[in-house]
Amino acid sequence: MGFRYAVIGSGRQGTAAAYDLARFGDAESILLADMSLAQAERAAERINRLSGRTVASVAGLNVRDEDAVVALLTGAE
């Protein structure tokens, strides 16, 4: 069984980190969270395409909402 990851931010660095986790991190799933849901969706589509499997999913997140951040990270590695 693989790991469940969460990446906050789906810009260049977040996308690269998520791709590395998909490729080399034994990822079962990767949740990309960003304030811009459209940006997160584009990043997830790219990661899924490049990795050849559906591993990345998305969530909208405002990092100023501490409770939302804690809830999002609960259960992630």
PDB file of C-alpha atoms in Angstrom:
ATOM      1  CA  MET A   1       0.000   0.000   0.000  1.00  0.00           C
ATOM      2  CA  GLY A   2       1.270   3.475  -0.868  1.00  0.00           C
ATOM      3  CA  PHE A   3       1.235   6.780   0.900  1.00  0.00           C
ATOM      4  CA  ARG A   4      -1.477   9.458   0.972  1.00  0.00           C
ATOM      5  CA  TYR A   5       0.135  12.850   0.378  1.00  0.00           C
ATOM      6  CA  ALA A   6      -1.175  16.412   0.480  1.00  0.00           C
ATOM      7  CA  VAL A   7       0.609  19.296  -1.244  1.00  0.00           C
ATOM      8  CA  ILE A   8      -0.395  22.859  -0.436  1.00  0.00           C
ATOM      9  CA  GLY A   9       0.075  25.066  -3.486  1.00  0.00           C
ATOM     10  CA  SER A  10      -0.125  23.926  -7.092  1.00  0.00           C
ATOM     11  CA  GLY A  11       2.206  26.398  -8.748  1.00  0.00           C
ATOM     12  CA  ARG A  12       5.482  25.278 -10.295  1.00  0.00           C
ATOM     13  CA  GLN A  13       7.074  24.027  -7.081  1.00  0.00           C
ATOM     14  CA  GLY A  14       3.941  22.322  -5.765  1.00  0.00           C
ATOM     15  CA  THR A  15       3.354  20.623  -9.109  1.00  0.00           C
ATOM     16  CA  ALA A  16       6.982  19.460  -9.292  1.00  0.00           C
ATOM     17  CA  ALA A  17       6.838  18.142  -5.723  1.00  0.00           C
ATOM     18  CA  ALA A  18       3.590  16.292  -6.402  1.00  0.00           C
ATOM     19  CA  TYR A  19       5.007  14.785  -9.599  1.00  0.00           C
ATOM     20  CA  ASP A  20       8.095  13.569  -7.732  1.00  0.00           C
ATOM     21  CA  LEU A  21       5.855  11.994  -5.084  1.00  0.00           C
ATOM     22  CA  ALA A  22       3.779  10.305  -7.797  1.00  0.00           C
ATOM     23  CA  ARG A  23       6.865   9.024  -9.583  1.00  0.00           C
ATOM     24  CA  PHE A  24       9.227   8.182  -6.728  1.00  0.00           C
ATOM     25  CA  GLY A  25       7.255   8.441  -3.464  1.00  0.00           C
ATOM     26  CA  ASP A  26       5.127   5.281  -3.609  1.00  0.00           C
ATOM     27  CA  ALA A  27       2.024   7.500  -3.718  1.00  0.00           C
ATOM     28  CA  GLU A  28      -1.397   5.936  -3.454  1.00  0.00           C
ATOM     29  CA  SER A  29      -2.964   9.392  -3.733  1.00  0.00           C
ATOM     30  CA  ILE A  30      -1.885  13.021  -3.835  1.00  0.00           C
ATOM     31  CA  LEU A  31      -4.216  15.845  -2.903  1.00  0.00           C
ATOM     32  CA  LEU A  32      -3.251  19.186  -4.463  1.00  0.00           C
ATOM     33  CA  ALA A  33      -4.736  22.067  -2.497  1.00  0.00           C
ATOM     34  CA  ASP A  34      -4.752  25.639  -3.753  1.00  0.00           C
ATOM     35  CA  MET A  35      -6.811  28.770  -3.414  1.00  0.00           C
ATOM     36  CA  SER A  36      -7.229  28.616  -7.195  1.00  0.00           C
ATOM     37  CA  LEU A  37      -9.160  25.454  -7.904  1.00  0.00           C
ATOM     38  CA  ALA A  38      -8.550  25.925 -11.640  1.00  0.00           C
ATOM     39  CA  GLN A  39      -4.771  25.981 -11.076  1.00  0.00           C
ATOM     40  CA  ALA A  40      -4.960  22.856  -8.936  1.00  0.00           C
ATOM     41  CA  GLU A  41      -7.033  21.084 -11.602  1.00  0.00           C
ATOM     42  CA  ARG A  42      -4.497  21.922 -14.322  1.00  0.00           C
ATOM     43  CA  ALA A  43      -1.653  20.668 -12.134  1.00  0.00           C
ATOM     44  CA  ALA A  44      -3.477  17.435 -11.255  1.00  0.00           C
ATOM     45  CA  GLU A  45      -4.281  16.758 -14.903  1.00  0.00           C
ATOM     46  CA  ARG A  46      -0.626  17.237 -15.814  1.00  0.00           C
ATOM     47  CA  ILE A  47       0.613  14.968 -13.005  1.00  0.00           C
ATOM     48  CA  ASN A  48      -1.905  12.270 -13.889  1.00  0.00           C
ATOM     49  CA  ARG A  49      -0.979  12.465 -17.568  1.00  0.00           C
ATOM     50  CA  LEU A  50       2.783  12.355 -16.951  1.00  0.00           C
ATOM     51  CA  SER A  51       2.589   9.580 -14.368  1.00  0.00           C
ATOM     52  CA  GLY A  52       0.262   7.482 -16.517  1.00  0.00           C
ATOM     53  CA  ARG A  53      -2.263   6.959 -13.738  1.00  0.00           C
ATOM     54  CA  THR A  54      -4.931   8.812 -11.825  1.00  0.00           C
ATOM     55  CA  VAL A  55      -3.122   9.631  -8.601  1.00  0.00           C
ATOM     56  CA  ALA A  56      -3.697  13.386  -8.137  1.00  0.00           C
ATOM     57  CA  SER A  57      -6.927  15.014  -7.015  1.00  0.00           C
ATOM     58  CA  VAL A  58      -7.722  18.596  -6.022  1.00  0.00           C
ATOM     59  CA  ALA A  59      -9.179  20.692  -3.238  1.00  0.00           C
ATOM     60  CA  GLY A  60      -9.772  24.388  -2.813  1.00  0.00           C
ATOM     61  CA  LEU A  61      -8.005  25.787   0.241  1.00  0.00           C
ATOM     62  CA  ASN A  62      -7.510  29.158   1.880  1.00  0.00           C
ATOM     63  CA  VAL A  63      -4.401  28.741   4.049  1.00  0.00           C
ATOM     64  CA  ARG A  64      -5.597  31.532   6.341  1.00  0.00           C
ATOM     65  CA  ASP A  65      -8.327  29.172   7.531  1.00  0.00           C
ATOM     66  CA  GLU A  66      -6.361  27.142  10.096  1.00  0.00           C
ATOM     67  CA  ASP A  67      -9.186  24.674  10.697  1.00  0.00           C
ATOM     68  CA  ALA A  68      -9.447  23.955   6.955  1.00  0.00           C
ATOM     69  CA  VAL A  69      -5.689  23.351   6.723  1.00  0.00           C
ATOM     70  CA  VAL A  70      -5.736  20.963   9.675  1.00  0.00           C
ATOM     71  CA  ALA A  71      -8.739  19.116   8.229  1.00  0.00           C
ATOM     72  CA  LEU A  72      -7.058  18.829   4.834  1.00  0.00           C
ATOM     73  CA  LEU A  73      -3.824  17.476   6.289  1.00  0.00           C
ATOM     74  CA  THR A  74      -5.525  14.956   8.576  1.00  0.00           C
ATOM     75  CA  GLY A  75      -4.736  11.513   7.237  1.00  0.00           C
ATOM     76  CA  ALA A  76      -1.926  12.665   4.943  1.00  0.00           C
ATOM     77  CA  GLU A  77       1.666  11.503   5.307  1.00  0.00           C
TER      78      GLU A  77
END
